[in-house]
PDB file of C-alpha atoms in Angstrom:
ATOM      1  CA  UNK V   1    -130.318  -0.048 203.440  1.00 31.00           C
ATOM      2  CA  UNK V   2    -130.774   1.556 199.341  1.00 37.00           C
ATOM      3  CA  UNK V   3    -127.066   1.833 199.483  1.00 39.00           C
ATOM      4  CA  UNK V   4    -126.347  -1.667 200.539  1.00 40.00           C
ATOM      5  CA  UNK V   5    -128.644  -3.319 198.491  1.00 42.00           C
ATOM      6  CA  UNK V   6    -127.582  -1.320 195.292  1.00 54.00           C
ATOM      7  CA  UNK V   7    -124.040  -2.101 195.827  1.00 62.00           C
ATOM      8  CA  UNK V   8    -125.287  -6.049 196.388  1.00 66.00           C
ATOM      9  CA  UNK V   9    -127.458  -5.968 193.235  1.00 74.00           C
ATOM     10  CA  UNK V  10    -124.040  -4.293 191.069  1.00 73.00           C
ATOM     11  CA  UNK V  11    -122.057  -6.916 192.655  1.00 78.00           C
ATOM     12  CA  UNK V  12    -124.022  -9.773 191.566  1.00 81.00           C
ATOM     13  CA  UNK V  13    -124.224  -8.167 188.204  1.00 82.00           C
ATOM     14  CA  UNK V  14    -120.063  -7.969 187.992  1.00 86.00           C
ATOM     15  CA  UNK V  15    -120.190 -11.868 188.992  1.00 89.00           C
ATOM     16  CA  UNK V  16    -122.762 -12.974 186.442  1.00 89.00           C
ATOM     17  CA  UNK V  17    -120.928 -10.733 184.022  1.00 92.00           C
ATOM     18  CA  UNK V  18    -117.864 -12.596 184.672  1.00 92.00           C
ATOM     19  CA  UNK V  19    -119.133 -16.065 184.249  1.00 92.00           C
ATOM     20  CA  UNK V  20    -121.468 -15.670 181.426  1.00 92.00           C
ATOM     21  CA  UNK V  21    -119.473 -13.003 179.373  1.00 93.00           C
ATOM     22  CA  UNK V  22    -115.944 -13.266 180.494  1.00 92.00           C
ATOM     23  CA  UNK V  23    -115.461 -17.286 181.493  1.00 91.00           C
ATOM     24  CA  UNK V  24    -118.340 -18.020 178.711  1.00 90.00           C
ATOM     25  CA  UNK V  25    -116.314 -16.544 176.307  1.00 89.00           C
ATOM     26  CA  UNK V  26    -113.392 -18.653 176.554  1.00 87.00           C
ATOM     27  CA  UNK V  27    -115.372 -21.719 174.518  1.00 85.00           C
ATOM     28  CA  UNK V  28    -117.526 -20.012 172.520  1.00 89.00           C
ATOM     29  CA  UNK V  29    -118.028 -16.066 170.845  1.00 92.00           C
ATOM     30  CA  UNK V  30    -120.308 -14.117 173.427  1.00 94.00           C
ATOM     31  CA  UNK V  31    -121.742 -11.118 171.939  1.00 95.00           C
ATOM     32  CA  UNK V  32    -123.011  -8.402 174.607  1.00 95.00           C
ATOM     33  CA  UNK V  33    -125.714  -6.136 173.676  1.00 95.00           C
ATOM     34  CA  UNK V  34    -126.012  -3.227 176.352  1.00 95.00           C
ATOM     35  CA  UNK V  35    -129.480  -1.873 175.757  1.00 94.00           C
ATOM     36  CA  UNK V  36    -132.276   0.294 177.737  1.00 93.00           C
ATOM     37  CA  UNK V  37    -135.832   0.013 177.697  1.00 93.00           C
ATOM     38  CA  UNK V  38    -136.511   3.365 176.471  1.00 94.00           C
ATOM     39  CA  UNK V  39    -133.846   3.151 173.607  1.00 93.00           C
ATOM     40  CA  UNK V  40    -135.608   3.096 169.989  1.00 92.00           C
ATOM     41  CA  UNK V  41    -132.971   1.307 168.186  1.00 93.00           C
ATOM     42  CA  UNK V  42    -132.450  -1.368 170.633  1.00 93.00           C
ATOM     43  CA  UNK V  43    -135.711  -2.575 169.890  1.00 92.00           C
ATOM     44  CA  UNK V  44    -134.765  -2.950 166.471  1.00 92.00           C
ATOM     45  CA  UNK V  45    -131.088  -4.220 166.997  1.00 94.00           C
ATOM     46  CA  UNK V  46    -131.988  -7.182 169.788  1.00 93.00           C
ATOM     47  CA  UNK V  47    -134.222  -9.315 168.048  1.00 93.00           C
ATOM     48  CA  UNK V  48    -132.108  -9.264 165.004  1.00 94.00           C
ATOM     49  CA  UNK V  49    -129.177 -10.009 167.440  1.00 94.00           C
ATOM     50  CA  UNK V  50    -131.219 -12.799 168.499  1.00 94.00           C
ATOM     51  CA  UNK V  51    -131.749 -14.020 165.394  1.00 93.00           C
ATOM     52  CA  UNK V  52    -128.820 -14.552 163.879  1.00 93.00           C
ATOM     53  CA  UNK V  53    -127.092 -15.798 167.147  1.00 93.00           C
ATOM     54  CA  UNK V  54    -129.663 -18.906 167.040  1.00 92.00           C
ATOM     55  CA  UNK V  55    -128.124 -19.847 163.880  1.00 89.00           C
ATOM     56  CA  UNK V  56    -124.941 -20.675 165.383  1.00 87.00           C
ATOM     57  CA  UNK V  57    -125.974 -21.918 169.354  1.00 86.00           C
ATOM     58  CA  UNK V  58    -123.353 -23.936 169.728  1.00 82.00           C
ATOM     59  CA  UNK V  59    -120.612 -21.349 168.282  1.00 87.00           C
ATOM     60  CA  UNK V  60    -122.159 -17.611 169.489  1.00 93.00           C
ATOM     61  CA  UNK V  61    -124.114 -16.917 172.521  1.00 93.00           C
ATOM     62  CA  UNK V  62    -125.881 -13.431 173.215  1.00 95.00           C
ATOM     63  CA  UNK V  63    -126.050 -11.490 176.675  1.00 95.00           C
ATOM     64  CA  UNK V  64    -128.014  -8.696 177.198  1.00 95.00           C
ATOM     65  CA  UNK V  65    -127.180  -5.943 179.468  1.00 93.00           C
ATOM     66  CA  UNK V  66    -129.585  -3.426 180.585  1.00 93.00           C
ATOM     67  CA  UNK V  67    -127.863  -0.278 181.120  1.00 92.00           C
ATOM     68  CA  UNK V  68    -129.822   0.878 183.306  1.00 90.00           C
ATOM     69  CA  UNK V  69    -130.236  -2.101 185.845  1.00 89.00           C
ATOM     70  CA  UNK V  70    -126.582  -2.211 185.278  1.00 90.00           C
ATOM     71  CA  UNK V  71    -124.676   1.285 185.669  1.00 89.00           C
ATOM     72  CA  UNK V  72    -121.566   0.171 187.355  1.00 88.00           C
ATOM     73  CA  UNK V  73    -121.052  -2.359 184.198  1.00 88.00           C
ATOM     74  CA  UNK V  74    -122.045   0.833 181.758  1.00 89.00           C
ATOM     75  CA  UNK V  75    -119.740   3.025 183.252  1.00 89.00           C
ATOM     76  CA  UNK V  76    -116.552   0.622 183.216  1.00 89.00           C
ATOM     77  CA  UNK V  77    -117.410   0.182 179.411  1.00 89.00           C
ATOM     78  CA  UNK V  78    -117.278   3.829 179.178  1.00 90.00           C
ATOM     79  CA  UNK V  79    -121.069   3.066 176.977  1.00 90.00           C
ATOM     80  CA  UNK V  80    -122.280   6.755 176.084  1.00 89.00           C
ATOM     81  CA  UNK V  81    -124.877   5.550 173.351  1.00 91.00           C
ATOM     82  CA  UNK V  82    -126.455   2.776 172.932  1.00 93.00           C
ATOM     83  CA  UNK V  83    -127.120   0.351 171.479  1.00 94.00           C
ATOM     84  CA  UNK V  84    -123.409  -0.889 171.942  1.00 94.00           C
ATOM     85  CA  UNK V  85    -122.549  -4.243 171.115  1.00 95.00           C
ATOM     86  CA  UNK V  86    -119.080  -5.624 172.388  1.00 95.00           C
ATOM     87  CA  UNK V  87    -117.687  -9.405 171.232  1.00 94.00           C
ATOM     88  CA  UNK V  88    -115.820 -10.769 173.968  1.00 93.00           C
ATOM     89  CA  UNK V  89    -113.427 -14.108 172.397  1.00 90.00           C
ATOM     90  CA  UNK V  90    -110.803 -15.631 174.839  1.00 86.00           C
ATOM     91  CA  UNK V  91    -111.959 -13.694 177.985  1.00 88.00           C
ATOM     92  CA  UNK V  92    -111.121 -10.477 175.983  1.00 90.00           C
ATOM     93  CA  UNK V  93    -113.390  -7.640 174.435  1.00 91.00           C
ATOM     94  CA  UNK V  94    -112.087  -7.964 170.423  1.00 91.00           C
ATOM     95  CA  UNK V  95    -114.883  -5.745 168.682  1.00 92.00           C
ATOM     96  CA  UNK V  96    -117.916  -4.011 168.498  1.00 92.00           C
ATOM     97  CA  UNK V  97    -119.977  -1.362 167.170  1.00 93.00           C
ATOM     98  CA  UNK V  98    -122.237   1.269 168.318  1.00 92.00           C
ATOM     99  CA  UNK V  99    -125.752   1.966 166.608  1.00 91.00           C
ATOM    100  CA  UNK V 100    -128.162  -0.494 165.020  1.00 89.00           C
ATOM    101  CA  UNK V 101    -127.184  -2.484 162.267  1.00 89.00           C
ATOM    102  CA  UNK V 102    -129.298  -4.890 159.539  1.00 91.00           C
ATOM    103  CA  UNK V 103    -129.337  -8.778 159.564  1.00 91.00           C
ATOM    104  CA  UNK V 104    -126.500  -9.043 156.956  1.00 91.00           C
ATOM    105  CA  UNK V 105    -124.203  -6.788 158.496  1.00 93.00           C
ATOM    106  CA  UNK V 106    -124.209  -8.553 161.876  1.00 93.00           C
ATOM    107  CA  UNK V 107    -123.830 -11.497 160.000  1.00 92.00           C
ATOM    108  CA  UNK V 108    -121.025 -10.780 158.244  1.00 91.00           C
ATOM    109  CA  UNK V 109    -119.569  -9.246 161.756  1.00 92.00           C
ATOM    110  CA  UNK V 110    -120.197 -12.749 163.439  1.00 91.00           C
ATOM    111  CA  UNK V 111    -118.634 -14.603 160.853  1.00 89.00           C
ATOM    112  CA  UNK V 112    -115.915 -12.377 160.373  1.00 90.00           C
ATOM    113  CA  UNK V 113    -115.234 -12.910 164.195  1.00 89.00           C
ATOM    114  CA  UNK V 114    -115.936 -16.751 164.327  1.00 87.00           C
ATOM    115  CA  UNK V 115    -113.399 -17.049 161.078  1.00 81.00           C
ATOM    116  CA  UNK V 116    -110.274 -15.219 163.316  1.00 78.00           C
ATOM    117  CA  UNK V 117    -111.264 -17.220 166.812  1.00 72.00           C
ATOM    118  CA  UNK V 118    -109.208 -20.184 167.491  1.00 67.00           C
ATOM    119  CA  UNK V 119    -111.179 -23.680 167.945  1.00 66.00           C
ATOM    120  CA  UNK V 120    -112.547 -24.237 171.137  1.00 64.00           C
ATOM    121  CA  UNK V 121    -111.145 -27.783 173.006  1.00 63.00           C
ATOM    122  CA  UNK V 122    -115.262 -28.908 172.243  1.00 66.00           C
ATOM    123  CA  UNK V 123    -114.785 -27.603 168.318  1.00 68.00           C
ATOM    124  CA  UNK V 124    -111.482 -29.589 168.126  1.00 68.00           C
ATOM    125  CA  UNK V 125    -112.843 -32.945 169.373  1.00 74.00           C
ATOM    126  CA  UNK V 126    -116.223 -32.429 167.230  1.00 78.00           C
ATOM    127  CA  UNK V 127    -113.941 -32.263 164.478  1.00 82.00           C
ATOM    128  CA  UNK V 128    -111.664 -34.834 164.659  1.00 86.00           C
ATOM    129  CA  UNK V 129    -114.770 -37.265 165.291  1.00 88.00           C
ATOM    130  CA  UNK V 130    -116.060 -36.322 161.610  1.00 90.00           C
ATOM    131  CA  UNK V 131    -112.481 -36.945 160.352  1.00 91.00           C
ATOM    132  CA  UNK V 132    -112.532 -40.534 161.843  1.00 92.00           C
ATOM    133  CA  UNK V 133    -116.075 -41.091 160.371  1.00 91.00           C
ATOM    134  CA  UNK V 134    -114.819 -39.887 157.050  1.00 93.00           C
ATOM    135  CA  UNK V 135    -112.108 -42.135 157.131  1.00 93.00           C
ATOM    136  CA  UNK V 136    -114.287 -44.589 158.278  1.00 93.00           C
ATOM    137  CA  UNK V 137    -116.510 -44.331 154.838  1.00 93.00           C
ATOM    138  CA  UNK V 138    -113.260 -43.790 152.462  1.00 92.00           C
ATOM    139  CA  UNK V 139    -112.349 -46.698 154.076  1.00 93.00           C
ATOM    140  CA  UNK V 140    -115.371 -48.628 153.531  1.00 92.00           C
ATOM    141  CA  UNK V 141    -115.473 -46.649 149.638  1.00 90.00           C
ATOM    142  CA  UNK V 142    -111.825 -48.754 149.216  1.00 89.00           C
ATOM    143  CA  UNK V 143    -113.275 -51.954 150.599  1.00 92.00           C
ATOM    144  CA  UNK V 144    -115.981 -52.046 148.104  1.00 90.00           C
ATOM    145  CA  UNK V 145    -118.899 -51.616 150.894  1.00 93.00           C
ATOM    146  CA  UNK V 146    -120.042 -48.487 149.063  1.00 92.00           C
ATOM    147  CA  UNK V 147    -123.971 -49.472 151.001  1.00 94.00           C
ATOM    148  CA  UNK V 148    -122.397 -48.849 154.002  1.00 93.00           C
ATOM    149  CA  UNK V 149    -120.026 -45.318 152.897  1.00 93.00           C
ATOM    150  CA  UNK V 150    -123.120 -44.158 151.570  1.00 95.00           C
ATOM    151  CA  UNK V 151    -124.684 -44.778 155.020  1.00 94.00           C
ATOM    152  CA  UNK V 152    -122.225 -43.263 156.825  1.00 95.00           C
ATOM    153  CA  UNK V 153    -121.308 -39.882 154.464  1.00 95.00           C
ATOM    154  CA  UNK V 154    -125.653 -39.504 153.978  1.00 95.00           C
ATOM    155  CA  UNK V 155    -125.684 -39.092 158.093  1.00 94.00           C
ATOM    156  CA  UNK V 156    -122.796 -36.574 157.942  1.00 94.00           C
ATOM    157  CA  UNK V 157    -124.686 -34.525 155.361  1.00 95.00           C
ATOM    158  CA  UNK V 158    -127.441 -34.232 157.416  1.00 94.00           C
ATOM    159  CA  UNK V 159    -126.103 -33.283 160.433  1.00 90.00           C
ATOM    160  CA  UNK V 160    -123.664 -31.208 158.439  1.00 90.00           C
ATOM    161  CA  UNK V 161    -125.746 -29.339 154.871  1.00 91.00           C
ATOM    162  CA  UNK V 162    -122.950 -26.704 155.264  1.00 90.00           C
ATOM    163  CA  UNK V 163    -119.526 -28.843 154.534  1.00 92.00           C
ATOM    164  CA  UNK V 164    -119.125 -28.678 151.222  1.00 94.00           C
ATOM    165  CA  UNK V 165    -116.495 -31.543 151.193  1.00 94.00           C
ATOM    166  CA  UNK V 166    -118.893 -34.014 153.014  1.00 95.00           C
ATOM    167  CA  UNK V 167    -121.762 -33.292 150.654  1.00 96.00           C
ATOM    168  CA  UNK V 168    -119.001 -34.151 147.436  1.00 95.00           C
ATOM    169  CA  UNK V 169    -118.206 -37.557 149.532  1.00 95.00           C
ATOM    170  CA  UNK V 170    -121.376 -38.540 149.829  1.00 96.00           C
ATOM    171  CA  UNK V 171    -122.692 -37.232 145.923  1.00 95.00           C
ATOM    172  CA  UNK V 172    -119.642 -39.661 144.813  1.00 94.00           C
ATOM    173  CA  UNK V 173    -120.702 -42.240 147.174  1.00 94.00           C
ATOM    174  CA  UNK V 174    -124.025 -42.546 145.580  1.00 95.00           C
ATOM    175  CA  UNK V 175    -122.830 -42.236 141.885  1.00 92.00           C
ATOM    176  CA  UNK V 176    -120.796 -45.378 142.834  1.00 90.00           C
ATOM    177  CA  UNK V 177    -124.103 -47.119 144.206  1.00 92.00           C
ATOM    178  CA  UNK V 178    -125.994 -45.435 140.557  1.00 88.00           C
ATOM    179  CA  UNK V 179    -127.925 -43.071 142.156  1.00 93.00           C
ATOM    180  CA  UNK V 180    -127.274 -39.680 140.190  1.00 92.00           C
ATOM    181  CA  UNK V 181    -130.366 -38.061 140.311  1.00 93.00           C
ATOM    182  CA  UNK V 182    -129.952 -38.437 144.412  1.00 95.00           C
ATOM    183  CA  UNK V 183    -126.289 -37.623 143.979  1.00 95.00           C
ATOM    184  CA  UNK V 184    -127.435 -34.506 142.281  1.00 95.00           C
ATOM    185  CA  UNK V 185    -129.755 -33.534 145.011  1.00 95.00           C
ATOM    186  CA  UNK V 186    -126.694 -33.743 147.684  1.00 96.00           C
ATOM    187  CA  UNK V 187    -125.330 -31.321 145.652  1.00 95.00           C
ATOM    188  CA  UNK V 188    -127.827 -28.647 144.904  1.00 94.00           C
ATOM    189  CA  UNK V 189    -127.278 -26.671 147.801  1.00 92.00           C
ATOM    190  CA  UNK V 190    -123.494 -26.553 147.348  1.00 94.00           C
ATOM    191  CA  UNK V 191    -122.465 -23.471 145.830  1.00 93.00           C
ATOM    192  CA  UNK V 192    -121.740 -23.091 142.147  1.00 92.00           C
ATOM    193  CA  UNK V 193    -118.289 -21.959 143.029  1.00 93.00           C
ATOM    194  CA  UNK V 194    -117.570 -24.704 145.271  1.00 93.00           C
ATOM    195  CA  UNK V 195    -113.599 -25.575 144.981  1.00 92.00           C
ATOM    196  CA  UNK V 196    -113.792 -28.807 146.817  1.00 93.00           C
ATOM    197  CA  UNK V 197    -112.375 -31.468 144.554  1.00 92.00           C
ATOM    198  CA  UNK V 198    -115.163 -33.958 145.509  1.00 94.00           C
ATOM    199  CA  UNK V 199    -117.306 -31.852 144.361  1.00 95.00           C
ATOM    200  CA  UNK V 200    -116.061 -31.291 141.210  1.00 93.00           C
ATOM    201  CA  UNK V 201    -115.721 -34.663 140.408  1.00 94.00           C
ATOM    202  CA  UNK V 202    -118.888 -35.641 141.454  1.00 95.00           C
ATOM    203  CA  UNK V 203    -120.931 -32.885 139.527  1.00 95.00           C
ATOM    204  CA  UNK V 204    -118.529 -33.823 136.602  1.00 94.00           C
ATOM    205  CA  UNK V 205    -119.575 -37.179 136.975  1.00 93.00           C
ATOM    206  CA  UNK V 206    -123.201 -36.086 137.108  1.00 93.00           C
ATOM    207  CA  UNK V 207    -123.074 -33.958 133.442  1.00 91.00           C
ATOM    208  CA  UNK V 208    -121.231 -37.555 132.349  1.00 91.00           C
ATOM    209  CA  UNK V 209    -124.423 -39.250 133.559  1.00 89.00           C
ATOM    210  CA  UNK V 210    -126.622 -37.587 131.145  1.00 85.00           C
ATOM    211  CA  UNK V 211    -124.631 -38.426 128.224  1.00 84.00           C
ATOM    212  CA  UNK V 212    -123.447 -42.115 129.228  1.00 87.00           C
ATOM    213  CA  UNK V 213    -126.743 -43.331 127.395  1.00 86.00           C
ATOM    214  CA  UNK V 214    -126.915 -47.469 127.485  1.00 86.00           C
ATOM    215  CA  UNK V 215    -128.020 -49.289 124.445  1.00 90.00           C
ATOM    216  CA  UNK V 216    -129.232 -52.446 123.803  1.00 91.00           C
ATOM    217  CA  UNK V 217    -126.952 -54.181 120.776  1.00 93.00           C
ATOM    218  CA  UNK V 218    -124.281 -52.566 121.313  1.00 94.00           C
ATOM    219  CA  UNK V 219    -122.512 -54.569 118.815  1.00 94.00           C
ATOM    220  CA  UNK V 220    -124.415 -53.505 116.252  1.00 95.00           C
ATOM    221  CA  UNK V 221    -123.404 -49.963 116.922  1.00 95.00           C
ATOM    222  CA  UNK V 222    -119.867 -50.523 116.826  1.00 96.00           C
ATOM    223  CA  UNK V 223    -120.337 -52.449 113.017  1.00 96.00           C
ATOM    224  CA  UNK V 224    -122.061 -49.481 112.556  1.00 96.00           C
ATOM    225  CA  UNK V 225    -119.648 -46.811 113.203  1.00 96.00           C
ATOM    226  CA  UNK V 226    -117.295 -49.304 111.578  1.00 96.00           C
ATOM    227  CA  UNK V 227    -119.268 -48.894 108.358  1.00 96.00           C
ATOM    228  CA  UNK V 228    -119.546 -45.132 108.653  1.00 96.00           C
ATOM    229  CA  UNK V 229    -116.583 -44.062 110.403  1.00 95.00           C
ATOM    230  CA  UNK V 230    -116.706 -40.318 109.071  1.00 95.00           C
ATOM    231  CA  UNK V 231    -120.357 -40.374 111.133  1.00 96.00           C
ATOM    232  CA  UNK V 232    -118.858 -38.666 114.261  1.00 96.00           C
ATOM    233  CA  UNK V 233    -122.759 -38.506 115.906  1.00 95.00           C
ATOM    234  CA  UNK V 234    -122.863 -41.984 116.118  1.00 96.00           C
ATOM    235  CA  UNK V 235    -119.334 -42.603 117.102  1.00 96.00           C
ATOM    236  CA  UNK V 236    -120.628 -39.980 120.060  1.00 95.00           C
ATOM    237  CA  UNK V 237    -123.045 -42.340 121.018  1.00 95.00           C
ATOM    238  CA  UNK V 238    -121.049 -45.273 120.735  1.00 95.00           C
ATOM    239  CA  UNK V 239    -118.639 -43.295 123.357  1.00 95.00           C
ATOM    240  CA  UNK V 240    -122.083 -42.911 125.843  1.00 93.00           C
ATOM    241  CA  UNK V 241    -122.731 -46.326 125.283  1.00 94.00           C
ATOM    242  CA  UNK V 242    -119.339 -47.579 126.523  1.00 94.00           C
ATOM    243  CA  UNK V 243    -119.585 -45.071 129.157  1.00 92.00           C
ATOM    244  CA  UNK V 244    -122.709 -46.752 130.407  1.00 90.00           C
ATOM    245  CA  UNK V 245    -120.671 -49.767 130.574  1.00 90.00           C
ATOM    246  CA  UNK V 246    -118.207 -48.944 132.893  1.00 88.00           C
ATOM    247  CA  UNK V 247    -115.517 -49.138 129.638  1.00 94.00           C
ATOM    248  CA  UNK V 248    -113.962 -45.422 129.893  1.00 94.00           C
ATOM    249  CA  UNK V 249    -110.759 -46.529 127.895  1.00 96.00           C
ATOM    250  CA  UNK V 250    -112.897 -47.551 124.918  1.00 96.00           C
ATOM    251  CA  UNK V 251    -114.449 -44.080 125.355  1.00 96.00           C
ATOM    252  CA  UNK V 252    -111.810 -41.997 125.355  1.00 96.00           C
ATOM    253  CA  UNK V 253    -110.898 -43.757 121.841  1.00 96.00           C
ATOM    254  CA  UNK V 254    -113.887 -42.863 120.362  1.00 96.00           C
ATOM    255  CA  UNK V 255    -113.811 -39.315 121.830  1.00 96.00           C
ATOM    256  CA  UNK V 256    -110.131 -38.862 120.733  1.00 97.00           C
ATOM    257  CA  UNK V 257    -111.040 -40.610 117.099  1.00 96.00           C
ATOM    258  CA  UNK V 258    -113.234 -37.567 117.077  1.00 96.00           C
ATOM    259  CA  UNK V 259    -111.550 -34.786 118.013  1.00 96.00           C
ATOM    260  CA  UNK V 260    -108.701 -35.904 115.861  1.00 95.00           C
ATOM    261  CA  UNK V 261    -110.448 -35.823 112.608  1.00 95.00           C
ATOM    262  CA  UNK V 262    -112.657 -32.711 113.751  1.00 95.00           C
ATOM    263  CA  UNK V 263    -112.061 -31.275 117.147  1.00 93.00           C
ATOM    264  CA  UNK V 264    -114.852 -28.576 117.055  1.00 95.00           C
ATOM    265  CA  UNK V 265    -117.387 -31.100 115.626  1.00 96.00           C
ATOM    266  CA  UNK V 266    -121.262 -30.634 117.372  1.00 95.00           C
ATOM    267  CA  UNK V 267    -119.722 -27.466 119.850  1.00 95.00           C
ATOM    268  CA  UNK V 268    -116.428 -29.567 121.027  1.00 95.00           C
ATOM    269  CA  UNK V 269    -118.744 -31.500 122.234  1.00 95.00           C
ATOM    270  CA  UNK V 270    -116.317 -34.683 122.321  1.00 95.00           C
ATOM    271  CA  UNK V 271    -113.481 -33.106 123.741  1.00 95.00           C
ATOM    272  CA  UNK V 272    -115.547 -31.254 126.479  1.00 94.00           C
ATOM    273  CA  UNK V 273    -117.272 -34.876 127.517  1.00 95.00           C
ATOM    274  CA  UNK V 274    -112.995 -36.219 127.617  1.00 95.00           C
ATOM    275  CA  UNK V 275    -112.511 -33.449 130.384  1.00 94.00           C
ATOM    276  CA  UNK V 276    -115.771 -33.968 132.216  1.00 93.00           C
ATOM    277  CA  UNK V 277    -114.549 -37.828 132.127  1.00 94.00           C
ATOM    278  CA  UNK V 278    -111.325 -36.310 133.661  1.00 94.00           C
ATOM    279  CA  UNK V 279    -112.649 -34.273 136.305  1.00 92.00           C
ATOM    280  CA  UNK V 280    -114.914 -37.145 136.967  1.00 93.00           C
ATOM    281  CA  UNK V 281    -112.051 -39.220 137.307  1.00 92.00           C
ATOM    282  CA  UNK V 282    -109.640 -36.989 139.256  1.00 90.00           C
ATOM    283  CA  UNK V 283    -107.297 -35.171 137.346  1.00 90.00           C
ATOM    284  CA  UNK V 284    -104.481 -36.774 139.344  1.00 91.00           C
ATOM    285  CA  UNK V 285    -105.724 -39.714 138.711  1.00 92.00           C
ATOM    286  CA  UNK V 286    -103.086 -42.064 136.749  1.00 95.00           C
ATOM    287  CA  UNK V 287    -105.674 -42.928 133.876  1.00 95.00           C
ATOM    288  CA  UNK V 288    -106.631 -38.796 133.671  1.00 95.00           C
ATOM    289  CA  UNK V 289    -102.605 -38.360 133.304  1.00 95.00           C
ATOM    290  CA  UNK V 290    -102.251 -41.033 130.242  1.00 96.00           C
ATOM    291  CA  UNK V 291    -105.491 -39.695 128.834  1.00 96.00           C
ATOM    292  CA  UNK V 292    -104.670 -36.462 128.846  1.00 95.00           C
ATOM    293  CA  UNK V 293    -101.286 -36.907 127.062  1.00 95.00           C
ATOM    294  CA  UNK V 294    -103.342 -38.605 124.170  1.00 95.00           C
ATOM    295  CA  UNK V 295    -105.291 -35.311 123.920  1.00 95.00           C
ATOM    296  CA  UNK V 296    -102.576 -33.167 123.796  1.00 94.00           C
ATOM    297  CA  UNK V 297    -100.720 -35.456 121.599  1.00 94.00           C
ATOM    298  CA  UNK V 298    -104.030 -35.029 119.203  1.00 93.00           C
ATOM    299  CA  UNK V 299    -104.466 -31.320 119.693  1.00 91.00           C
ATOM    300  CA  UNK V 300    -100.720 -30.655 118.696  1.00 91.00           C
ATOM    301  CA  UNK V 301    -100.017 -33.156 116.058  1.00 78.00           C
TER     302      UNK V 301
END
């Protein structure tokens, strides 16, 4: 009767191996951790494991295999230390390692794995819904309804803190709407390095922020700096105070007036505001291309 229900208690292992390792593992990364009670570094190695698969629940799932409950399993994957870790993608073993490792390393060997796995049919429709919603709010964005891009883009961010190109949508969603300091909070936790070119635009557009200063007769600055027109400070702030406005062509005059007669005047500070205006802008951007051709025209004349 041992025999019997030994070979009953393997078999129902092999089944419940198939289904939550092997079928599992056709929608998602399974990682299997064979372990053993006794085993020192297993105790050290599993609740890491843990760990950093409940970042990810709905891309990584973690089965645990006790090697000794489960010999028949141990012996067909030939496991003669432990811990062993296998990572089973498409119903196929694709890696693994034997001993314990620390939380970074097993995160970098997850991601490393989740980067080279296809998308799963559930990853595929999850991501073409967040393409339709982004169109939906660049589509809204070109309709004027910024309220309502905002909306939309602030839920994304939410549900999404990780995509950088979201969190640059939404930044240049609220700079539209005025809200920098809020824009600026979307994008602290994008990375410094971040190469998406909403992002770029809309920290550019931030830095502008801080210099686009408003004033109150602005008239009388402009007779002003038409009075003094060798006083390059306040022909800076007359270039703030027309970005304020909304009036970046009369800007770019005043910054290009600048550089022309002095083009390292206060740090290059007026030539480094025209390329934050044309970052801000998109450097594809029609008015970034004519603007740009006035600076080089300036800088090589």
């Amino acid at each position: 009767m041992a025999s019997l229900a030994t070979a009953a208690t393997e078999k129902a292992s092999i089944e419940a191996f198939r289904v939550d390792v092997i079928d599992a593992s056709k929608d998602m990364l399974v990682i299997v951790d064979f372990w053993a009670e006794w085993c020192g570094p297993c105790k050290t190695l599993t609740p890491l494991l843990e760990r950093v698969v409940a970042e990810k629940p709905d891309r990584v799932k973690l089965v645990k295999i006790d090697v000794d409950k489960n010999q028949t399993l141990a012996s067909q994957f030939r496991i003669q230390s432990i811990p062993t870790v296998y990572a089973f993608a498409g119903g196929q073993p694709v890696d693994g390692f034997q001993g314990a490792l620390g939380e970074r390393e097993l995160k970098a060997f997850i991601d490393r794995l989740l980067a080279a796995a296809p998308p799963t049919a559930g990853e595929i429709d999850a991501e073409a819904e967040i393409t339709a919603l982004i169109d939906a709010a660049d589509a809204a964005t070109a309709a004027g309804m910024h309220d309502d891009a905002a909306a939309m883009l602030g839920a994304l961010a939410n549900e999404f803190p990780e995509r950088e190109n979201i969190a640059g949508k939404f930044a240049l969603a609220l700079i539209t709407l005025g809200n920098t300091d809020a824009a600026a909070a979307a994008l602290a936790a994008v990375p410094a390095d971040s190469k998406d070119a909403d992002v770029i635009r809309a920290r550019a557009a931030v830095a502008l922020a801080a210099k686009a200063v408003p004033v109150d007769d602005l008239a009388g600055l402009q007779a002003e700096v038409a009075a003094n027109p060798d006083d390059h400070g306040r022909r800076f702030d007359l270039a703030g105070a027309l970005l304020a406005r909304g009036d970046r062509d009369a800007a770019a005059d005043s910054l290009l007036t600048i550089i022309a007669a002095d083009r390292t005047w206060n740090d290059a500070a007026a030539r480094t505001t025209l390329l934050k205006m044309f970052e801000a802008t998109g450097l594809d951007d029609p008015w970034s291309i004519r603007t740009r051709a006035r600076l080089r025209s300036v800088l090589f004349s």
